[in-house]
Coordinates of C-alpha atoms and ligand atoms in Angstrom, one line a residue:
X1 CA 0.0 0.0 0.0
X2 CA 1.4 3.3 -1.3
X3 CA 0.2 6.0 1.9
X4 CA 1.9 8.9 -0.7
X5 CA -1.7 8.0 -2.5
X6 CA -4.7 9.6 -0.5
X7 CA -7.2 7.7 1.3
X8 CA -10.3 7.8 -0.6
X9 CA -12.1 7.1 2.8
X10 CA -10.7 10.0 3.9
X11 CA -13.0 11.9 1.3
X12 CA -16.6 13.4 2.4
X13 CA -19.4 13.0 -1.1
X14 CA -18.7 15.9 -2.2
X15 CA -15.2 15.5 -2.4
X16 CA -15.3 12.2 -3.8
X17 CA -17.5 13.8 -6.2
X18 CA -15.1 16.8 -7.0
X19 CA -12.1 14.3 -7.5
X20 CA -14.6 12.2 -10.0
X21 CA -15.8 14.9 -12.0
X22 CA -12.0 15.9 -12.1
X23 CA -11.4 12.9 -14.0
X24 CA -13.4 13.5 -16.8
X25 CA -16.6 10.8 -15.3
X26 CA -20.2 11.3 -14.9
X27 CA -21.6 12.4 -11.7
X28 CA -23.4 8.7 -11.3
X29 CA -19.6 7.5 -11.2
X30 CA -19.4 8.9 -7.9
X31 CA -22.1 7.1 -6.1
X32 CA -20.9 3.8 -7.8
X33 CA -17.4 4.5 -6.1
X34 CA -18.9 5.6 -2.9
X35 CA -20.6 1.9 -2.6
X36 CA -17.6 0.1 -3.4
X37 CA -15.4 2.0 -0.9
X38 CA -17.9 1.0 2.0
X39 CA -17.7 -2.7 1.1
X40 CA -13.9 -2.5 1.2
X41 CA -13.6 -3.1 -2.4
X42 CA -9.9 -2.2 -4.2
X43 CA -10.0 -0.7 -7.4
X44 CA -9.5 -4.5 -9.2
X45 CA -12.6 -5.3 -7.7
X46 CA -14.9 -2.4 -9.0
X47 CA -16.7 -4.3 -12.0
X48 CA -18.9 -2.0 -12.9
X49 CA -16.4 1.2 -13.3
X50 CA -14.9 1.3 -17.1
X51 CA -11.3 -0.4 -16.5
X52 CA -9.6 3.2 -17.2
X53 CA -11.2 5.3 -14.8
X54 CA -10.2 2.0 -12.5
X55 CA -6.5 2.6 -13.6
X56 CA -6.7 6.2 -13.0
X57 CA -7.5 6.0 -9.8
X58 CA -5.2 3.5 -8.7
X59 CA -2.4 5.9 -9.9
X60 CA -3.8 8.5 -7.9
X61 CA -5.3 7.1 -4.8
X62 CA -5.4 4.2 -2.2
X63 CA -9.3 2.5 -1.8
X64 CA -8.7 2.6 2.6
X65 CA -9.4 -0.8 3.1
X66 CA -6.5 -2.0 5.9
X67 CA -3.9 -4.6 5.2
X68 CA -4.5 -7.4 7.8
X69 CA -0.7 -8.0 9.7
X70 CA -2.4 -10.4 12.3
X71 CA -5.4 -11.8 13.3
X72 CA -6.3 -13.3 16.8
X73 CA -9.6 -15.7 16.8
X74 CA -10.8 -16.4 20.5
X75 CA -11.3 -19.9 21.4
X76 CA -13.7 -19.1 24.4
X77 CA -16.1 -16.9 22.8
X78 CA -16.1 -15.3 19.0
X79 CA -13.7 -12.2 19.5
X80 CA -11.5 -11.3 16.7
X81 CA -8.4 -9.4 17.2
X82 CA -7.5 -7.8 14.2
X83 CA -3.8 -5.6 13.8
X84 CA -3.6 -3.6 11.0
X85 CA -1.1 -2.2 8.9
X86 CA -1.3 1.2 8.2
X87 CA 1.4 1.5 4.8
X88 CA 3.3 3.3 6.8
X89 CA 5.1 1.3 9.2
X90 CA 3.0 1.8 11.8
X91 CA -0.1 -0.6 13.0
X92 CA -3.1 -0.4 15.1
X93 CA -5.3 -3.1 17.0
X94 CA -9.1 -3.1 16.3
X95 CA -11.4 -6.0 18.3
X96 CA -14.6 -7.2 17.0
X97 CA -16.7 -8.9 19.1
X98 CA -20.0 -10.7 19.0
X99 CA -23.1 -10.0 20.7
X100 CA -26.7 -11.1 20.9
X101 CA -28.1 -8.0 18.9
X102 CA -25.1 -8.1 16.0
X103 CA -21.4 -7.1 16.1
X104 CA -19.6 -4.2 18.0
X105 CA -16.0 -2.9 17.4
X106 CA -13.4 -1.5 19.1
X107 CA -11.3 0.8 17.0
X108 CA -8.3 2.8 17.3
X109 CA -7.9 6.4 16.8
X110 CA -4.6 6.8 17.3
X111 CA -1.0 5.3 16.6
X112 CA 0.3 5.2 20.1
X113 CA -1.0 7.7 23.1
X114 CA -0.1 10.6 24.6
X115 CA -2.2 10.2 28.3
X116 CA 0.2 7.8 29.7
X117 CA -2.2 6.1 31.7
X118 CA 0.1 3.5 33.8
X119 CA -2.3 0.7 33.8
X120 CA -2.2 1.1 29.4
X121 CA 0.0 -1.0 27.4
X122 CA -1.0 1.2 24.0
X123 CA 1.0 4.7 26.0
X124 CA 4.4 2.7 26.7
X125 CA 6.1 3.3 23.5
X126 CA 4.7 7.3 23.3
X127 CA 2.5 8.9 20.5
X128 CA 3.4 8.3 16.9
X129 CA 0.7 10.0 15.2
X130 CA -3.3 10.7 14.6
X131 CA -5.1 8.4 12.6
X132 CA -7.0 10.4 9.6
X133 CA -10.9 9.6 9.7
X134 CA -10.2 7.4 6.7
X135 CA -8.1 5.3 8.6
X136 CA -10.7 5.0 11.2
X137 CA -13.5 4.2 9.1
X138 CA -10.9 1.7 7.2
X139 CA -10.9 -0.4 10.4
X140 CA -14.7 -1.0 10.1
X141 CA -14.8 -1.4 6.5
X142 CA -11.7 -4.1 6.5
X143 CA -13.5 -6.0 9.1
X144 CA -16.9 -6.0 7.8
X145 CA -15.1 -7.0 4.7
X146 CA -12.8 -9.4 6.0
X147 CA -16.0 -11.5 8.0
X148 CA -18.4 -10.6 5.4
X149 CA -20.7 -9.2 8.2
X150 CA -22.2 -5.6 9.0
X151 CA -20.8 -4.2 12.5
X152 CA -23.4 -2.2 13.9
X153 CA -21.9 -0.7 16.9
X154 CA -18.5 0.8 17.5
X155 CA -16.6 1.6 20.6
X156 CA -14.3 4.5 20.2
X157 CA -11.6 2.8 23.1
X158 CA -8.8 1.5 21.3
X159 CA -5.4 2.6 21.0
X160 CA -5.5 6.2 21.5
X161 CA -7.1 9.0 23.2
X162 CA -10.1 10.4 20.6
X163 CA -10.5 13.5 21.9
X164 CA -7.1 14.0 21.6
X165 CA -7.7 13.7 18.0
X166 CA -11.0 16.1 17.7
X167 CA -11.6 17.4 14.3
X168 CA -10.7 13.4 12.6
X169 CA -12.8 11.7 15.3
X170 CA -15.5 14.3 14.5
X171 CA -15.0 13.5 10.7
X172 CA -15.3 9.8 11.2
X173 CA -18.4 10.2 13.7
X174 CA -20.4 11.6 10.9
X175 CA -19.3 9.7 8.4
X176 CA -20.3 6.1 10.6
X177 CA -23.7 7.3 10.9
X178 CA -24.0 8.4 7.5
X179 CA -26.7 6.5 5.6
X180 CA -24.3 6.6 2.4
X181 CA -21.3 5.8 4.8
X182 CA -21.7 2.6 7.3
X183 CA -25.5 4.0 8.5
X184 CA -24.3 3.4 11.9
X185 CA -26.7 5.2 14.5
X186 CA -24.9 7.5 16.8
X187 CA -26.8 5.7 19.8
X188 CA -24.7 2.9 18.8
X189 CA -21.8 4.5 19.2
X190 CA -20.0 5.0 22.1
X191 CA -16.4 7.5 22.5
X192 CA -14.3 6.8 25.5
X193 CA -12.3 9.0 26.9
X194 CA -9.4 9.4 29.8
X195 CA -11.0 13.0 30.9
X196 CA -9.8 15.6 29.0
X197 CA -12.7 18.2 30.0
X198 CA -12.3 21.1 28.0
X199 CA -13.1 18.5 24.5
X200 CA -16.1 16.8 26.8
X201 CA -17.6 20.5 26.4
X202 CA -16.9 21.3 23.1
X203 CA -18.0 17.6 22.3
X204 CA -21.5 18.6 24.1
X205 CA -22.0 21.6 21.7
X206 CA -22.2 19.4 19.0
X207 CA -24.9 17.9 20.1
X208 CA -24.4 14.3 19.2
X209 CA -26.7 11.6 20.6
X210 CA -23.4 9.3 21.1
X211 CA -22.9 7.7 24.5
X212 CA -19.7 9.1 25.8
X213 CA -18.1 7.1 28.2
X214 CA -15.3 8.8 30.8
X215 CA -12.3 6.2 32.1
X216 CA -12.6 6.9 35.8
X217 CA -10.7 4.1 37.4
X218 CA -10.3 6.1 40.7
X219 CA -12.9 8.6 42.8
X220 CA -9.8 9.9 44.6
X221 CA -7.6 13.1 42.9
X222 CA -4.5 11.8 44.2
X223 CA -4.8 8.3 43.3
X224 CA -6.2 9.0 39.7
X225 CA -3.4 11.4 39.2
X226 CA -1.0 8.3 39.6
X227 CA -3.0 5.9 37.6
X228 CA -3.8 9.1 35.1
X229 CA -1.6 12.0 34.5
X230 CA -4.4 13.6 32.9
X231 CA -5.9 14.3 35.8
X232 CA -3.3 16.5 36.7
X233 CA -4.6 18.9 34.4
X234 CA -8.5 18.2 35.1
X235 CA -8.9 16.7 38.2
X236 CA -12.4 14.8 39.4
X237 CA -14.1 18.0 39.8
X238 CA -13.5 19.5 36.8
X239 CA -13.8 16.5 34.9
X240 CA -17.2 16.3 36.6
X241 CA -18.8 19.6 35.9
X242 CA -17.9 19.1 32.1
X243 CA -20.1 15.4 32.3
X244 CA -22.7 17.6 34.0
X245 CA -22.4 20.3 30.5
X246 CA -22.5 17.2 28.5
X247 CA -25.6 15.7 29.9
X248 CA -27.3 18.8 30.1
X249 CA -26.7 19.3 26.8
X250 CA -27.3 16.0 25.4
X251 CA -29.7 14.9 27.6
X252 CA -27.4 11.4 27.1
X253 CA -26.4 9.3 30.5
X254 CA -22.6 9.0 30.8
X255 CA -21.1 5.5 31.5
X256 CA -18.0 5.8 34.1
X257 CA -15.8 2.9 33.5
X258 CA -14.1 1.6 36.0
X259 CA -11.4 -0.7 36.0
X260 CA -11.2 -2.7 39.4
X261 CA -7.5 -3.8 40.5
X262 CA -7.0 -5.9 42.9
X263 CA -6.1 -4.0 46.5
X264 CA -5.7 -1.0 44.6
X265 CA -9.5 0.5 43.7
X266 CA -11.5 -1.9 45.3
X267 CA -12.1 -1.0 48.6
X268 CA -15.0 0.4 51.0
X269 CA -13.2 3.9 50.6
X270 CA -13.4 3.9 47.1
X271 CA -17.3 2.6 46.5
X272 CA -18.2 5.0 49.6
X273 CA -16.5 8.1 47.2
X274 CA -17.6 6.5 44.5
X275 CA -21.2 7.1 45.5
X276 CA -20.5 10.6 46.7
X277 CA -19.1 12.0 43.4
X278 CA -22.2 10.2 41.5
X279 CA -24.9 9.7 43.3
X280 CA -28.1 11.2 41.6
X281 CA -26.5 11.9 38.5
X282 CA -27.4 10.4 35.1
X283 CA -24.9 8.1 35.0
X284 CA -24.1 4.4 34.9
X285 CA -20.9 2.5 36.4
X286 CA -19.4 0.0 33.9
X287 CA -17.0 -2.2 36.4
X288 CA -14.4 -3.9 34.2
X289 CA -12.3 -7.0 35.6
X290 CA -9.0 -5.7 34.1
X291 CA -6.9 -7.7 32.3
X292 CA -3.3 -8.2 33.8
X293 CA -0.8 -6.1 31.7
X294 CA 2.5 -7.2 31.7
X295 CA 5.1 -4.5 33.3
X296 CA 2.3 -2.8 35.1
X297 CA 2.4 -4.7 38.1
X298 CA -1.7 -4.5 38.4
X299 CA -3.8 -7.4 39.1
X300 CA -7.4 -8.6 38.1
X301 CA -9.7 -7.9 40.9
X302 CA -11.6 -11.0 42.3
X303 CA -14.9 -12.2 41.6
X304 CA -16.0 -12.4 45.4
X305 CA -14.3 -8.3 45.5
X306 CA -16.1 -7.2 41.9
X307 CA -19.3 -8.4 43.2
X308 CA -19.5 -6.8 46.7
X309 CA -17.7 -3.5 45.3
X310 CA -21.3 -3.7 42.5
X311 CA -23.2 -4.5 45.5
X312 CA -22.0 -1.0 47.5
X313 CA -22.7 1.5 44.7
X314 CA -26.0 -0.3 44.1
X315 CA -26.8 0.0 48.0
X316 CA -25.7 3.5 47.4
X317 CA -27.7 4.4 44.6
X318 CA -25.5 4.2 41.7
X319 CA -26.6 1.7 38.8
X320 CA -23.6 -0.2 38.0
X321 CA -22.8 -3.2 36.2
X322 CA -20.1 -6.0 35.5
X323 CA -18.9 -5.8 32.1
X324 CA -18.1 -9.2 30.2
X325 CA -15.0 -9.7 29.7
X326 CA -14.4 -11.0 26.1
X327 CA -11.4 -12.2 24.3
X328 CA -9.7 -13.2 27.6
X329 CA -7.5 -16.1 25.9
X330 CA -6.4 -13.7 22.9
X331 CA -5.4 -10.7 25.6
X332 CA -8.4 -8.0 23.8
X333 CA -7.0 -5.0 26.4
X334 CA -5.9 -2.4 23.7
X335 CA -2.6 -2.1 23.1
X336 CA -1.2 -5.4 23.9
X337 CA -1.0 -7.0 20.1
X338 CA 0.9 -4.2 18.9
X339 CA 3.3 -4.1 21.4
X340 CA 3.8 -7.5 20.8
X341 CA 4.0 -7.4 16.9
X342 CA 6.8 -4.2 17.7
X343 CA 9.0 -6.0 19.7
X344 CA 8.7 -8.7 17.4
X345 CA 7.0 -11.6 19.4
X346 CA 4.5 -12.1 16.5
Ligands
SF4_401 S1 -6.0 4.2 28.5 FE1 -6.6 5.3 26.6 S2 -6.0 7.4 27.1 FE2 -5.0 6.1 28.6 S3 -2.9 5.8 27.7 FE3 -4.3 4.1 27.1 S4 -5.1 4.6 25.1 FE4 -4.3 6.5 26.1

């Protein structure tokens, strides 16, 4: 793959359209290409464009579907773990996963991170760059393509912080949704993010009905500023007011994930704060049995400690709930394939 060649994913309509009528084709030609782009098709497999205008446009441009570098099949349940190669020397991990009402993915929206978030294997090697909103959407295309399947719901919580990377994430968002694009409902997607407050506002003046989701992981400043350096800059309170902006604005409840380590978040203490900070708020608790990351020193919580630490915020008023944990045997946390593909284990 040639990444001198633009991404014609990257393209809205009416670019696409520009660049067609720029090479001398009828308008139709553009809708024709549109299709093809959304199925993952390269230019070889466009049968119904004339075989010169195919030509043409393999000279100038690259189709956005994703090379495959590895791919992970869960023996347990039907997760795939997909790594991609971006052309560039760089890859990224997507994870689809299977779920009564269809498929869900997990993309990435950047090559590396910036948030250094201790408990992350995708931060350890530092930020490499932004993923375009063709590259996004290529992640979704390749695996629809790939399965022969239609995902329906995407998780924004793969490598990468997406706020970090506003104005592409943005550009992606609308294009999912897009009937002409994937026609992915913005209620079925869901953008996680470490906290950085300032974009959770801006985010809330555009007035998307997306579920945004904020990694919590501690109701204590001090503590989350270890875990989190972002919370350095917006600590818990900040953080919070901006949720309250976003729900107000949204109307939308905001899911606080939590990631329960063992002797580290999961005490009294922290469901007692917990309840403080959240209580009566339009909010949900998503409790996550981490997965160990190598390095990090952090431990899955146990079952008898998840299910008392649910228990408490219940008690207290806060709706929480135990998220599945899928892809356990092919290690789904984000970050972890890459790694292993860069220091050459696979
Ligand atoms: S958890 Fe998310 S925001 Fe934090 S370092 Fe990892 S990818 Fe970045």
């Amino acid at each position: 793959m040639d990444t001198k060649l633009q991404n014609l994913l990257d393209f809205n309509i009416e670019q696409l359209e520009e660049a067609v009528k720029a090479m001398g084709q009828p308008k139709f030609r553009t809708k024709q290409l549109w299709e093809w782009l959304y199925k993952g098709a390269d230019f070889s497999d466009m049968t119904n464009l004339p075989e010169s205008f195919r030509m043409s446009l393999a000279e100038k441009y690259r189709a956005g579907r994703l090379k495959i570098k590895a791919k992970l099949c869960s023996k347990v349940d039907d997760t795939i773990k997909y790594l991609f190669d971006l052309g560039d020397g760089n890859l990224v991990e997507s994870v689809l996963m299977k779920y009564k009402y269809g498929y869900s993915a997990c993309v990435s929206t950047q090559v590396g991170c910036k948030m250094g978030c201790t408990f992350c294997a995708s931060t350890k090697a530092g930020f490499v760059r932004n993923l375009s909103s063709g590259e996004i959407l290529g992640q979704i295309v390749s695996m629809n393509a790939d399965m022969n399947i239609r995902i329906g719901h995407v998780v924004l919580m793969g490598i990468g912080e997406p706020l970090d990377n506003y104005d592409n994430v943005l550009d992606f968002l609308r294009k999912a949704q897009n009937e002409k694009g994937l026609g992915i409902s913005y209620r079925n997607i869901s953008l996680s993010t470490c906290g950085l407050a300032e974009k959770v506002i801006q985010l809330s003046e555009e007035k998307l009905p997306i579920t945004l989701s904020i990694s919590l992981h501690s109701p204590f400043d001090s503590q989350r500023s270890e875990m989190m350096p972002v919370n350095r800059k917006y600590p818990l309170d900040k953080l919070l007011d901006a949720c309250n902006i976003y729900t107000l604005s949204t109307g939308r409840r905001i899911t606080y994930e939590y990631a329960l380590i063992e002797g580290v978040n999961d005490t009294k203490e922290h469901a007692a704060r917990l309840i403080s900070l959240l209580k009566g708020k339009l909010c949900h608790v998503n409790l996550i049995p981490v997965n160990k990351v190598e390095g990090t020193g952090y431990e899955k919580a146990s079952k008898k400690n998840i299910a008392a630490f649910q228990e408490m915020l219940e008690k207290g008023g806060v709706n929480a709930t135990v998220r599945r944990t899928l892809g356990q045997d092919i290690e789904a946390a984000c970050g972890q394939l890459r790694r292993a593909a860069n220091e050459n284990k696979i």
